[in-house]
Short mmCIF file of C-alpha atoms (C1' of nucleotides) in Angstrom, two decimals:
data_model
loop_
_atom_site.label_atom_id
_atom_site.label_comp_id
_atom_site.label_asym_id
_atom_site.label_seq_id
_atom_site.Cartn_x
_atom_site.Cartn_y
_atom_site.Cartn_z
CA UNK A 1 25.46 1.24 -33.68
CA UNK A 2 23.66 3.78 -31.70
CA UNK A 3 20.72 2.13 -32.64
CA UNK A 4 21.95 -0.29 -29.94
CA UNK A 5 23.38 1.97 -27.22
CA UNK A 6 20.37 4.07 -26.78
CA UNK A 7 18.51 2.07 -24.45
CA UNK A 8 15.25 0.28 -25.03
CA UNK A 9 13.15 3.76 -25.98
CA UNK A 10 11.18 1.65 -28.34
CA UNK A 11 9.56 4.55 -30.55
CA UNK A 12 4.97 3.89 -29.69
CA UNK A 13 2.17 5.80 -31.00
CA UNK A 14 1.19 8.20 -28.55
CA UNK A 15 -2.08 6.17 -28.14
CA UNK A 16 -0.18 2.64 -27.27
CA UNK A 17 1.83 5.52 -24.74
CA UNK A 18 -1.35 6.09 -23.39
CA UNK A 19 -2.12 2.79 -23.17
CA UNK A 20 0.76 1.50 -21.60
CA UNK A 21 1.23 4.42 -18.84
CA UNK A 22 -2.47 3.43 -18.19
CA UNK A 23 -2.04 0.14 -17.11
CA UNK A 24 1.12 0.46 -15.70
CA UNK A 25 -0.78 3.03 -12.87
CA UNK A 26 -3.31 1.05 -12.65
CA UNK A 27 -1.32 -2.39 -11.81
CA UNK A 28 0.50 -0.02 -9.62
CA UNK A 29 -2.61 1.64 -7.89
CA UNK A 30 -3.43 -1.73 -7.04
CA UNK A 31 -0.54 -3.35 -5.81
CA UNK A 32 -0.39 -0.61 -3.85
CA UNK A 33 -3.66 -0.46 -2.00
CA UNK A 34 -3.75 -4.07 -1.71
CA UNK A 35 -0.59 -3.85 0.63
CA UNK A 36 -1.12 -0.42 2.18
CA UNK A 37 -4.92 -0.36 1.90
CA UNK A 38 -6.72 1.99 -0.24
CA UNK A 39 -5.77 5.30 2.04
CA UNK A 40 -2.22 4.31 1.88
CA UNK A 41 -2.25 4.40 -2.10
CA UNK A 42 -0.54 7.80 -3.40
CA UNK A 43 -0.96 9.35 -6.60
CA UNK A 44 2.87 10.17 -6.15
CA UNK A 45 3.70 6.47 -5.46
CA UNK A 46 1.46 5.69 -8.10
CA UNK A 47 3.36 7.51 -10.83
CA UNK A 48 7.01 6.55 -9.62
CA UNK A 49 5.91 2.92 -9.22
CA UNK A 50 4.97 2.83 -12.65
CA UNK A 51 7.89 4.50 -13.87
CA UNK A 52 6.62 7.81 -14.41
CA UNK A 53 7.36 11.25 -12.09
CA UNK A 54 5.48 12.44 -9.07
CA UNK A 55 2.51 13.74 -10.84
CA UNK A 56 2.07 11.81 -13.52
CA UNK A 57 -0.93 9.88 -11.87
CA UNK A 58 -2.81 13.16 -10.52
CA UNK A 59 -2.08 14.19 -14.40
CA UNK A 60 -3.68 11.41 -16.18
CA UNK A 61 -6.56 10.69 -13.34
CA UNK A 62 -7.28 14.42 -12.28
CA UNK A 63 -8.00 13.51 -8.63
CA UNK A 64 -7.78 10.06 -6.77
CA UNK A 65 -11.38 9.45 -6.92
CA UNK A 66 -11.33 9.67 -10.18
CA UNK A 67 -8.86 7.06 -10.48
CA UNK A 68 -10.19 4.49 -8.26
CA UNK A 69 -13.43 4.93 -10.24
CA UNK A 70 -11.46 4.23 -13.49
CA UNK A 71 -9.94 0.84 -11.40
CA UNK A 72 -13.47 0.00 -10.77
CA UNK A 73 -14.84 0.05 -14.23
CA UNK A 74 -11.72 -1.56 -15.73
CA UNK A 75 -11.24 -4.91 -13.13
CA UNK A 76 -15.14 -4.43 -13.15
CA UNK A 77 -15.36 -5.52 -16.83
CA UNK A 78 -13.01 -7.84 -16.83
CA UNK A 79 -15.06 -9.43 -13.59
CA UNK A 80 -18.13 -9.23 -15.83
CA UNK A 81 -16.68 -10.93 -18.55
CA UNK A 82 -15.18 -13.82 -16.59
CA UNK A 83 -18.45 -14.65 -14.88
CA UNK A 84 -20.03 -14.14 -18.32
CA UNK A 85 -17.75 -17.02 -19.60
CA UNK A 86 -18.04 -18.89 -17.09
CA UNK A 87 -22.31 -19.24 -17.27
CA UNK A 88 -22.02 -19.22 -21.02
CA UNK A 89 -25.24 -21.08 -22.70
CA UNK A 90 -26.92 -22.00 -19.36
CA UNK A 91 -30.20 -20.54 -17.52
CA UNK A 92 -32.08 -20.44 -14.75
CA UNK A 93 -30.86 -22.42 -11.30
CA UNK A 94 -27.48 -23.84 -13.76
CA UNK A 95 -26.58 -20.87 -14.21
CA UNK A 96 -27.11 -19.30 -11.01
CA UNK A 97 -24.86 -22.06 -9.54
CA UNK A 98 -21.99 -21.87 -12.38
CA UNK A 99 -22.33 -18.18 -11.63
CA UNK A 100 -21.86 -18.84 -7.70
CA UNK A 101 -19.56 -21.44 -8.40
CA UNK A 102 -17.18 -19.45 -10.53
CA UNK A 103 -17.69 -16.11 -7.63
CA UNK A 104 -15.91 -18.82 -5.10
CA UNK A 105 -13.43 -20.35 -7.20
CA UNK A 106 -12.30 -16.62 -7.99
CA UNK A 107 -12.45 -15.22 -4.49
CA UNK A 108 -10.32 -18.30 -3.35
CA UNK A 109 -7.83 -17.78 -5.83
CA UNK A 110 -7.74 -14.51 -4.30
CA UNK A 111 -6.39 -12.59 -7.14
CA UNK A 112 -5.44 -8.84 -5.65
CA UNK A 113 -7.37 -6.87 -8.55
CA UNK A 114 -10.67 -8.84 -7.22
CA UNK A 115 -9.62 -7.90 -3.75
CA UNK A 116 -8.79 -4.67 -4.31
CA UNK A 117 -12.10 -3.85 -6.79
CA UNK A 118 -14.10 -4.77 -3.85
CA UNK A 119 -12.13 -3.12 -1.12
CA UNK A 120 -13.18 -0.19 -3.87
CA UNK A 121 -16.93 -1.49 -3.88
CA UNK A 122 -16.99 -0.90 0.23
CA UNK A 123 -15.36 2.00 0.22
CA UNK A 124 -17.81 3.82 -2.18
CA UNK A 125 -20.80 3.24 0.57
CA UNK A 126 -20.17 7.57 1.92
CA UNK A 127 -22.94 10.01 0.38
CA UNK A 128 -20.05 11.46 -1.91
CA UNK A 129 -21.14 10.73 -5.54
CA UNK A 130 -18.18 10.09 -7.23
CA UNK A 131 -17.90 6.76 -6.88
CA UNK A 132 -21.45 6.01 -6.04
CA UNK A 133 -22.09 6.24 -9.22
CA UNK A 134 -19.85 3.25 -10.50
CA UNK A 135 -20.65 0.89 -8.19
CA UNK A 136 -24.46 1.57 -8.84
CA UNK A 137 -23.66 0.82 -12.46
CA UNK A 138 -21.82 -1.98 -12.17
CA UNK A 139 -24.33 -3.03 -8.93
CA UNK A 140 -27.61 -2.67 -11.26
CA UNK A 141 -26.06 -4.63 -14.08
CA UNK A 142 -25.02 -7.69 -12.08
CA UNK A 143 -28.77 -7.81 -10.71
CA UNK A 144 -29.88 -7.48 -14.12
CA UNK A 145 -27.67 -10.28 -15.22
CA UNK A 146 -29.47 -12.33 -12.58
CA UNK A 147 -32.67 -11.81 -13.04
CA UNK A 148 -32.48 -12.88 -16.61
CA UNK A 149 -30.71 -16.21 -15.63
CA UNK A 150 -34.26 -16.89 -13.55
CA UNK A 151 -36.29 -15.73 -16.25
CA UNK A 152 -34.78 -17.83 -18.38
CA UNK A 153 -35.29 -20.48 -16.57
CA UNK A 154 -38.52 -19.70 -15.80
CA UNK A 155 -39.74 -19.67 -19.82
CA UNK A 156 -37.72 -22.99 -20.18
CA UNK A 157 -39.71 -24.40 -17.65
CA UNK A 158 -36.97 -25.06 -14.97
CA UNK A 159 -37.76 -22.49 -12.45
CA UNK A 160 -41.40 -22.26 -10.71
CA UNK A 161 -43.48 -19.53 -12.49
CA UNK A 162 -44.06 -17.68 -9.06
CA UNK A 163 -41.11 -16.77 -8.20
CA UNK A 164 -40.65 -13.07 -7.56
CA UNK A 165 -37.55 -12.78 -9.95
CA UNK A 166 -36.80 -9.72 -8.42
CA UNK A 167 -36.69 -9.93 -5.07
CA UNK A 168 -34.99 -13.18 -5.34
CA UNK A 169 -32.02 -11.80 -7.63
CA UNK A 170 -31.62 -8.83 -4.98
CA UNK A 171 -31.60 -11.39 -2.24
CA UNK A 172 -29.07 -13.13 -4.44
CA UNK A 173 -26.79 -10.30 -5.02
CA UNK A 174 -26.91 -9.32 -1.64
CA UNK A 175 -26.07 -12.80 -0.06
CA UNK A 176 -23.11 -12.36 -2.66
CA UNK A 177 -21.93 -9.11 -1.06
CA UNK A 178 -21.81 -10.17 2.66
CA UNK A 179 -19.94 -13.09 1.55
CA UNK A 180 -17.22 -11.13 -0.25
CA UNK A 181 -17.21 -8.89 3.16
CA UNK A 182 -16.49 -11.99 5.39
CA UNK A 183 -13.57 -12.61 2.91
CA UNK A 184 -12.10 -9.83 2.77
CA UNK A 185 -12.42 -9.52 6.28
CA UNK A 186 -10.94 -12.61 7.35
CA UNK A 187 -9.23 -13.96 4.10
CA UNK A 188 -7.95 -17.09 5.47
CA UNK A 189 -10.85 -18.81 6.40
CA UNK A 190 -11.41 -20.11 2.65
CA UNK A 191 -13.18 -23.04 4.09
CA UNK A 192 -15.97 -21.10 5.53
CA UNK A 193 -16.25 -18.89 2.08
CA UNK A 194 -16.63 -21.75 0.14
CA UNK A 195 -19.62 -23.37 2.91
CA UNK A 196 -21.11 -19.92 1.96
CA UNK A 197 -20.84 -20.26 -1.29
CA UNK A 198 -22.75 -23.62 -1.34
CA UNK A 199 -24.75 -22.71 1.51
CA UNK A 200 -26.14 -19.63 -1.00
CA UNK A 201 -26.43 -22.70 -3.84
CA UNK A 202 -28.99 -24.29 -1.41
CA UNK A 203 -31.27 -21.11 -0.55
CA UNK A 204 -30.72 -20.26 -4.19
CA UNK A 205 -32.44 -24.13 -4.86
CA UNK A 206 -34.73 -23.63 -2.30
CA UNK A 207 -36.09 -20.44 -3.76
CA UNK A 208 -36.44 -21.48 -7.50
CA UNK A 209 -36.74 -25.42 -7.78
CA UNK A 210 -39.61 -26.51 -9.55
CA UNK A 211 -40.34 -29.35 -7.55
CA UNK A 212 -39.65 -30.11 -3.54
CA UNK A 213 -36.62 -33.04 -4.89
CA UNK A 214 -34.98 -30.60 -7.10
CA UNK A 215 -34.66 -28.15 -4.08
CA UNK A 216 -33.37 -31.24 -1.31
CA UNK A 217 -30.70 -32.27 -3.70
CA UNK A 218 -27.58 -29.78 -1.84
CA UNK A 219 -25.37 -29.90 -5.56
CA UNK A 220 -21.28 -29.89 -4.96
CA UNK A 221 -20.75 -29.51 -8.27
CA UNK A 222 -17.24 -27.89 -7.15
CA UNK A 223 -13.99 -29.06 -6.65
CA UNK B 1 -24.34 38.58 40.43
CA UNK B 2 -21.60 37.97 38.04
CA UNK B 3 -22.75 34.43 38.83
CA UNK B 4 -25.50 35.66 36.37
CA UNK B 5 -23.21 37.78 34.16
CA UNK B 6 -20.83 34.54 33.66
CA UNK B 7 -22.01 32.43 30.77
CA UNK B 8 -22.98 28.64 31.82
CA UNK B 9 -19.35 27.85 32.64
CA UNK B 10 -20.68 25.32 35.17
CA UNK B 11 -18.23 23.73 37.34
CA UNK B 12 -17.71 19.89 36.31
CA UNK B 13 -15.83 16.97 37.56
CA UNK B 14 -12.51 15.75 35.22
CA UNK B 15 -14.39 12.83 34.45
CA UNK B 16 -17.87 14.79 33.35
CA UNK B 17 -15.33 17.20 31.26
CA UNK B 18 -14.17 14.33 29.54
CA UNK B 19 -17.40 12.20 28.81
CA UNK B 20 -18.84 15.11 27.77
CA UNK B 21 -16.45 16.26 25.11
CA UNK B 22 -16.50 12.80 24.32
CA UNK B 23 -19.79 12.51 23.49
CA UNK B 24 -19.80 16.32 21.98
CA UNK B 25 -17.48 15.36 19.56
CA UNK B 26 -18.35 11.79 18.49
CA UNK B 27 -21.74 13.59 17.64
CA UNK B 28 -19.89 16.02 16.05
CA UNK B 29 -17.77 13.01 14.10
CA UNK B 30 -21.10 11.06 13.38
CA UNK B 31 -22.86 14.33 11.68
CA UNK B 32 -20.13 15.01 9.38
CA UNK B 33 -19.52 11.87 8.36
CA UNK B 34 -23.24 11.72 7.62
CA UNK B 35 -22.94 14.60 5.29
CA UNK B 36 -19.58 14.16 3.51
CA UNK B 37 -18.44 11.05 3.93
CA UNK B 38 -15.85 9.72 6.23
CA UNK B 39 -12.94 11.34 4.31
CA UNK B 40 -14.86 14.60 4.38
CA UNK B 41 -14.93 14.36 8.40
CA UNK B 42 -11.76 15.91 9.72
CA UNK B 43 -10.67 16.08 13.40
CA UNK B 44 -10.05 19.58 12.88
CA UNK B 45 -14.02 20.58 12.50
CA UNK B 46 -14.67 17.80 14.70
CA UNK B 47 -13.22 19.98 17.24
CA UNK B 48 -14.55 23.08 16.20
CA UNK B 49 -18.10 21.46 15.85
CA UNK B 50 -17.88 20.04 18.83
CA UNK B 51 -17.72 23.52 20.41
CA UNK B 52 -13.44 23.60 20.97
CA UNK B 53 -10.55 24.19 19.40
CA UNK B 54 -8.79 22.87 16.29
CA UNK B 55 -6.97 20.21 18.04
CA UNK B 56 -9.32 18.58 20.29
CA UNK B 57 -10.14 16.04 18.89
CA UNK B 58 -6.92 15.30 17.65
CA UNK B 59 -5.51 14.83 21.00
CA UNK B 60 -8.29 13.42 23.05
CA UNK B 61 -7.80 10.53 20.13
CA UNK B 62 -4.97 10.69 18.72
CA UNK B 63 -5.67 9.70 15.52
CA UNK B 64 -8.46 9.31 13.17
CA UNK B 65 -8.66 6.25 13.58
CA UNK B 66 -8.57 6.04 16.66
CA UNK B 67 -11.85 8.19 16.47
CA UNK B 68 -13.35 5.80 14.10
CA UNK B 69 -12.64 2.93 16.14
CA UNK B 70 -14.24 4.56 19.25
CA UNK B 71 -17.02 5.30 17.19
CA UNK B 72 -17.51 1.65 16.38
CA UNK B 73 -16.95 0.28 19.81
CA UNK B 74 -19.98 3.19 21.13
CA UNK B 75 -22.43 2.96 18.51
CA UNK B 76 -21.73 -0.87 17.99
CA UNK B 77 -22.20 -1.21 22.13
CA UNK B 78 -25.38 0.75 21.82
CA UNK B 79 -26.84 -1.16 18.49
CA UNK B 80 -26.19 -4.89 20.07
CA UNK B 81 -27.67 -3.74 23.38
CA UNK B 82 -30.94 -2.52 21.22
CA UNK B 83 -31.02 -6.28 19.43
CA UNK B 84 -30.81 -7.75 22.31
CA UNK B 85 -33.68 -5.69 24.23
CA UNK B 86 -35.53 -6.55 20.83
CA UNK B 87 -34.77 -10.29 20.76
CA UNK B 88 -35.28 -10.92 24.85
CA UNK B 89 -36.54 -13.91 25.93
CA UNK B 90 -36.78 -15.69 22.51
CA UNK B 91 -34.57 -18.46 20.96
CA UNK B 92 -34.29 -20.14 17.83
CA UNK B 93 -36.34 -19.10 15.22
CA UNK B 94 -38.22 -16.88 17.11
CA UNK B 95 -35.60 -15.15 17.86
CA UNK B 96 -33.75 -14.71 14.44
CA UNK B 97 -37.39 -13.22 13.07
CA UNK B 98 -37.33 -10.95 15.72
CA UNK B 99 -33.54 -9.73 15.38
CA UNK B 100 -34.34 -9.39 11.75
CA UNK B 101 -37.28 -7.65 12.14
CA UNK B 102 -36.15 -5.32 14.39
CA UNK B 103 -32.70 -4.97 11.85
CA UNK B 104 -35.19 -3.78 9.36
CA UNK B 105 -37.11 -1.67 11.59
CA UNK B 106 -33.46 0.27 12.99
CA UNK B 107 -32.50 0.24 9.36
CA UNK B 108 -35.71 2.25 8.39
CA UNK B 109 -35.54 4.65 10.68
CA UNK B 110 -32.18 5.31 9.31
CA UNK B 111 -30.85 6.84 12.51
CA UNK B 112 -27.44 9.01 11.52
CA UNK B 113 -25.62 6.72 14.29
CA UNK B 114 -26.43 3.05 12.58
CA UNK B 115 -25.84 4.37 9.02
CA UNK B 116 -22.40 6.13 9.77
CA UNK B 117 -21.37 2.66 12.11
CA UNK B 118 -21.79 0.93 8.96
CA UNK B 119 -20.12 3.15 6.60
CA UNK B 120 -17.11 2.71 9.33
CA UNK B 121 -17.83 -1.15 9.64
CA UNK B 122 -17.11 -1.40 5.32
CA UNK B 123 -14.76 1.22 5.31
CA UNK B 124 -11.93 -1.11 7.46
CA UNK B 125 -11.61 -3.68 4.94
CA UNK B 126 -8.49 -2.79 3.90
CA UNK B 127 -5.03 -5.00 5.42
CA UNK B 128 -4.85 -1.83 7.87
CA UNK B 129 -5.26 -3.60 10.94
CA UNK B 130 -6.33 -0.92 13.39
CA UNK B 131 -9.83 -0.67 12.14
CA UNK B 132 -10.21 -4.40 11.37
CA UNK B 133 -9.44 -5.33 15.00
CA UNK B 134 -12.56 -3.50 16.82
CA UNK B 135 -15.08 -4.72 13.58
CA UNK B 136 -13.66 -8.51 13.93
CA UNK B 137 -15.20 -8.13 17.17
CA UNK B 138 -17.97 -6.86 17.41
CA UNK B 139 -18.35 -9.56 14.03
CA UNK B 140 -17.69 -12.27 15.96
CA UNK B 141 -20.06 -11.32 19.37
CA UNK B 142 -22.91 -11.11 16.72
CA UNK B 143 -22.01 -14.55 14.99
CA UNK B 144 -22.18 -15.84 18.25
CA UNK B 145 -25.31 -14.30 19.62
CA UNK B 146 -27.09 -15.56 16.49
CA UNK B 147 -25.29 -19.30 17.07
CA UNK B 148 -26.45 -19.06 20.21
CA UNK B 149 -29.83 -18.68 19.44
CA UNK B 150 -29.68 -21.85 17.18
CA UNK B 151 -28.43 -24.02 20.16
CA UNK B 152 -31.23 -22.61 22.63
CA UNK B 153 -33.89 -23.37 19.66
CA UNK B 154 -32.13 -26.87 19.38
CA UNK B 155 -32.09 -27.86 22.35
CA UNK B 156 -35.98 -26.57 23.01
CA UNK B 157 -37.13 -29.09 20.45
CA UNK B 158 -37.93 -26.13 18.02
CA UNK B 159 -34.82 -26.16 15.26
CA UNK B 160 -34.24 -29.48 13.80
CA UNK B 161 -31.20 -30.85 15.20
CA UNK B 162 -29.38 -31.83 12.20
CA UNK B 163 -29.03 -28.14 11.78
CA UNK B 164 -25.53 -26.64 11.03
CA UNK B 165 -25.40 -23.88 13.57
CA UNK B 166 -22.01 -22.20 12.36
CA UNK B 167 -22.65 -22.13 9.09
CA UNK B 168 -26.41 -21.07 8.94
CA UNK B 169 -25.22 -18.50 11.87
CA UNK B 170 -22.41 -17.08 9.51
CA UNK B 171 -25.23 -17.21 6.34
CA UNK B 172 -27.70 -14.87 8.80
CA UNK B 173 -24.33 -12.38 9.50
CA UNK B 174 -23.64 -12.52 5.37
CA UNK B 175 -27.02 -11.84 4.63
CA UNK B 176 -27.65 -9.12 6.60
CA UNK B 177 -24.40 -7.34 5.76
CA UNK B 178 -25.56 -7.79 1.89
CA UNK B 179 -28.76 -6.07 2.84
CA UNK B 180 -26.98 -3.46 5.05
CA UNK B 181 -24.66 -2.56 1.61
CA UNK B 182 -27.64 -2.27 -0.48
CA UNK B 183 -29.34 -0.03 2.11
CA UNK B 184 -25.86 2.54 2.64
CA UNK B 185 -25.61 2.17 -1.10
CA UNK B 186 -29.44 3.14 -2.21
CA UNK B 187 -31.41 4.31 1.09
CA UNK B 188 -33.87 5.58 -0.71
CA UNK B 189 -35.17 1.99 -1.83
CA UNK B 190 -36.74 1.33 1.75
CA UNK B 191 -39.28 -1.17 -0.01
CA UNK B 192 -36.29 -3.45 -1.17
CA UNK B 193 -34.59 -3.51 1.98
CA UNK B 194 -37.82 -4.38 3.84
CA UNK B 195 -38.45 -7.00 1.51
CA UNK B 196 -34.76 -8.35 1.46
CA UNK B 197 -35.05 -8.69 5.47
CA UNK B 198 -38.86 -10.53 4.91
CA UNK B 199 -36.73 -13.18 2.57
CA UNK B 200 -34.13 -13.63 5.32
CA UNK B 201 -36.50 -14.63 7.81
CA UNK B 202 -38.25 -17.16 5.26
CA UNK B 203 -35.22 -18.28 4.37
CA UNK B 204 -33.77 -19.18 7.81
CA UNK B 205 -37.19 -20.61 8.63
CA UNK B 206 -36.54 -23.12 5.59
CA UNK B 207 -32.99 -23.71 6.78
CA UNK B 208 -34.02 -24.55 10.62
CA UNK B 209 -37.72 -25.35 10.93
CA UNK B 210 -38.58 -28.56 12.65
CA UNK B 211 -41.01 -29.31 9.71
CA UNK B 212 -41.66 -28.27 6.22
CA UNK B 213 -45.14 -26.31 7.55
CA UNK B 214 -42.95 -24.33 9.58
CA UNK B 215 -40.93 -23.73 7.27
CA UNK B 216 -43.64 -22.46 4.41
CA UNK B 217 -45.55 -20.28 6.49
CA UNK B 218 -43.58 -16.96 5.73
CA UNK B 219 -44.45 -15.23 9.18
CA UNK B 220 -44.89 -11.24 8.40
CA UNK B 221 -44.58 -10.81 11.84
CA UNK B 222 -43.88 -7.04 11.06
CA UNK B 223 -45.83 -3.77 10.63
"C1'" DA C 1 12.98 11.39 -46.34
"C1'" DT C 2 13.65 16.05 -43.50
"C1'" DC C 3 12.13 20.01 -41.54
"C1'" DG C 4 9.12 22.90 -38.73
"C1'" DT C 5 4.82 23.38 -36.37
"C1'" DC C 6 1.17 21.66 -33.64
"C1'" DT C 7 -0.70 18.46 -30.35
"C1'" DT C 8 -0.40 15.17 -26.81
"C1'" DT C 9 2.24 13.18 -23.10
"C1'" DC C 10 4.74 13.84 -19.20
"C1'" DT C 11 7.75 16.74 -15.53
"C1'" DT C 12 9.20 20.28 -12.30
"C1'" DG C 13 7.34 24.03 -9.33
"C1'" DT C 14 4.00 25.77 -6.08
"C1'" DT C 15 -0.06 26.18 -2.97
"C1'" DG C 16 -3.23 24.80 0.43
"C1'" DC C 17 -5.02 21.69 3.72
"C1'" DG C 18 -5.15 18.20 7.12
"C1'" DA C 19 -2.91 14.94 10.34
"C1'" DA C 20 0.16 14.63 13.96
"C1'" DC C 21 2.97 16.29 17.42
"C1'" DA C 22 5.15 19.82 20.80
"C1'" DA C 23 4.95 23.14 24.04
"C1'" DG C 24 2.13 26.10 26.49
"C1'" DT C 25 -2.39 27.65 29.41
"C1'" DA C 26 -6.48 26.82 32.18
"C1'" DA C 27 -9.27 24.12 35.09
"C1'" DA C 28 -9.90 20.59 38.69
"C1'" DT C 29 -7.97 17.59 42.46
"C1'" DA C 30 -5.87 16.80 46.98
"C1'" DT D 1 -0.41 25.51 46.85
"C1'" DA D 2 1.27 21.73 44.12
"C1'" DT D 3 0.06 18.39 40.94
"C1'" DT D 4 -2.53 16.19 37.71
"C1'" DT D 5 -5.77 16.42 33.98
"C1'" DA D 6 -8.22 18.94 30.20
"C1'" DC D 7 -7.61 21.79 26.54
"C1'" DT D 8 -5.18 25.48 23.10
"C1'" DT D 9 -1.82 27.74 20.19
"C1'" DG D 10 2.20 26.91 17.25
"C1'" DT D 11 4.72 24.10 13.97
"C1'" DT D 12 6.11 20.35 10.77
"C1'" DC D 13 5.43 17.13 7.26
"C1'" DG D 14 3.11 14.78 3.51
"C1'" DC D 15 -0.29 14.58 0.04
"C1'" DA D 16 -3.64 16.27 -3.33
"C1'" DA D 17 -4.34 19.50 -6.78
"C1'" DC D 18 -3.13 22.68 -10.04
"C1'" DA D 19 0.06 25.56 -13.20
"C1'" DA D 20 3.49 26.24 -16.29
"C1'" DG D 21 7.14 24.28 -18.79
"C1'" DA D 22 9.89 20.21 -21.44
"C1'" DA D 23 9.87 16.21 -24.37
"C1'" DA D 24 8.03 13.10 -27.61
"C1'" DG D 25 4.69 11.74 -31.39
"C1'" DA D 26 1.76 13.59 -35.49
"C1'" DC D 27 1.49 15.76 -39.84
"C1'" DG D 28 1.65 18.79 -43.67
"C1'" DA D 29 5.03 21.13 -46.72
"C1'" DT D 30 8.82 20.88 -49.38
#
DNA sequence: ATCGTCTTTCTTGTTGCGAACAAGTAAATA
DNA sequence: TATTTACTTGTTCGCAACAAGAAAGACGAT
């Protein structure tokens, strides 16, 4: 019968407690700085929002860098992944678009671990190192991801042969950027986000399309 | 003689005091920002930098953001004045290479002021509304500058007329924020950022020019 | 299974630093 | 000289960061 008065102090491996306080901080670490802004996060909120003491978060994390840069690689995965999916089994200008195409249908749903990973992603812009070295990751392996889409396309004969794969993927990536800044700057003008997004479609056609037709042809494939 | 003997304590106007500290200590802000980050600046060695006490700073501006915001509006007065010197006289096209062109030129000569205005400028993306205020503006003056030079270049017979001003105008701010975060992000890669601001102008030229020969003639205008 | 020991997870206690404000001093104005 | 404006010293409060202790899982021995 005690079994059923003591209260729900379900007995976990210390890895699933791990586990569980680590995603628990981290939900509240981002709840957090998406209402109060990435200053107004706390470790000592942190830890009492999740159900833990004062310290627990400055325990766990070390410092607050050190957890932001632990947000950043975990929302940053799961980012990855989801644009991953959502270009699955195409190249070239397809997938640039699906890519682009999925980036605006996310940042219109306007989920607040997306907002908040990128509030991260500007924040990380000082000359401390810490984080700088995150975002760089993350930063090198989305331009990466890019370039293969256009050289993929470029071997299955979609994409012209002289474009500078490159230069074009950093222009990509960085069109990408100021677009999430407008967002998150003004959030409620979703309609001009989303002429951005296809706007960036466009150059993106311009740059790559084998032919002058392919290139005219503006492509709402969303919504 | 003791005219001699006394240090420089020249005798200043209220008004010189203030501008002076003023300027004393926003230097003072910009350098260690430049250094350690804006978290690592504190209003406390602002003051002492600045050549007074601990709490100068602190109560000339109340608050550090306050600073910051000050900051923005001086630097941000300074930086649009320089585009504007850089772009007068020209409209449309013309005048979106040369704004870009000089951009890229500012941007490499990485000048302590621009790069710590821009740290500030991503740093207020959070929902704390201080900041977001003073960058909102100064946003919005530059979306407008550059729509304006679309109308002038419209209305000249040089930009095609069917040409969206707002949204091209708010795919030139994008852009050039993306190429700003790369640059704050990886300053050493000058090269990239040179080229990233060469690919802007082309691709505005392909988004306004009158005709497609406009439009393919990629215009290295600088250096 | 049950006990005792070790390890990992988490908590209470403390320090130091910076922001922010209050109350005082010095310099300029009139 | 009186008043306003520029600046300084003194203090409080909150947070980050660390240290030392308590509680809960792990694991071998009986």
């Amino acid at each position: 019968m005690d079994i059923f008065a003591r209260p729900i102090a379900i007995r976990r491996t210390q890895a699933e407690r791990s586990a569980l306080s680590d995603v628990r901080m981290v939900d509240a670490a981002i709840g957090l700085m998406a209402s109060r802004g990435i200053s107004g996060m706390t470790l000592k909120e942190v830890g009492e929002l999740a159900g833990y003491s004062r310290a627990m978060a400055g325990w766990r994390f070390g410092t607050k860098a050190n957890l932001c840069a632990f947000i950043i690689r975990t929302v940053g995965d799961e980012w990855l992944r989801a644009l991953n999916e959502a270009v699955r089994n195409k190249h070239g200008l397809a997938a640039i678009h699906a890519a682009t195409d999925a980036h605006s249908r996310f940042v219109h749903d306007g989920a607040e671990r997306i907002r908040v990973f990128y509030m991260l992603w500007f924040h990380s812009t000082g000359p401390d190192p810490e984080l700088k070295q995150v975002i760089v990751k993350v930063h090198e392996r989305r331009q990466r991801d890019v370039e293969a889409w256009i050289e993929q396309g470029i071997s299955a004969g979609a994409v012209r042969e002289d474009a500078e794969v490159k230069t074009v993927a950093a222009q990509f990536c960085a069109t990408i950027i100021g677009i999430v800044y407008q967002w998150l700057v003004e959030p409620t003008a979703q309609h001009q986000i989303h002429d951005l997004h296809q706007g960036l479609k466009q150059q993106m056609s311009r740059a790559l399309a084998r032919d002058i037709t392919d290139a005219k042809r503006p492509q709402q494939e969303q919504e």
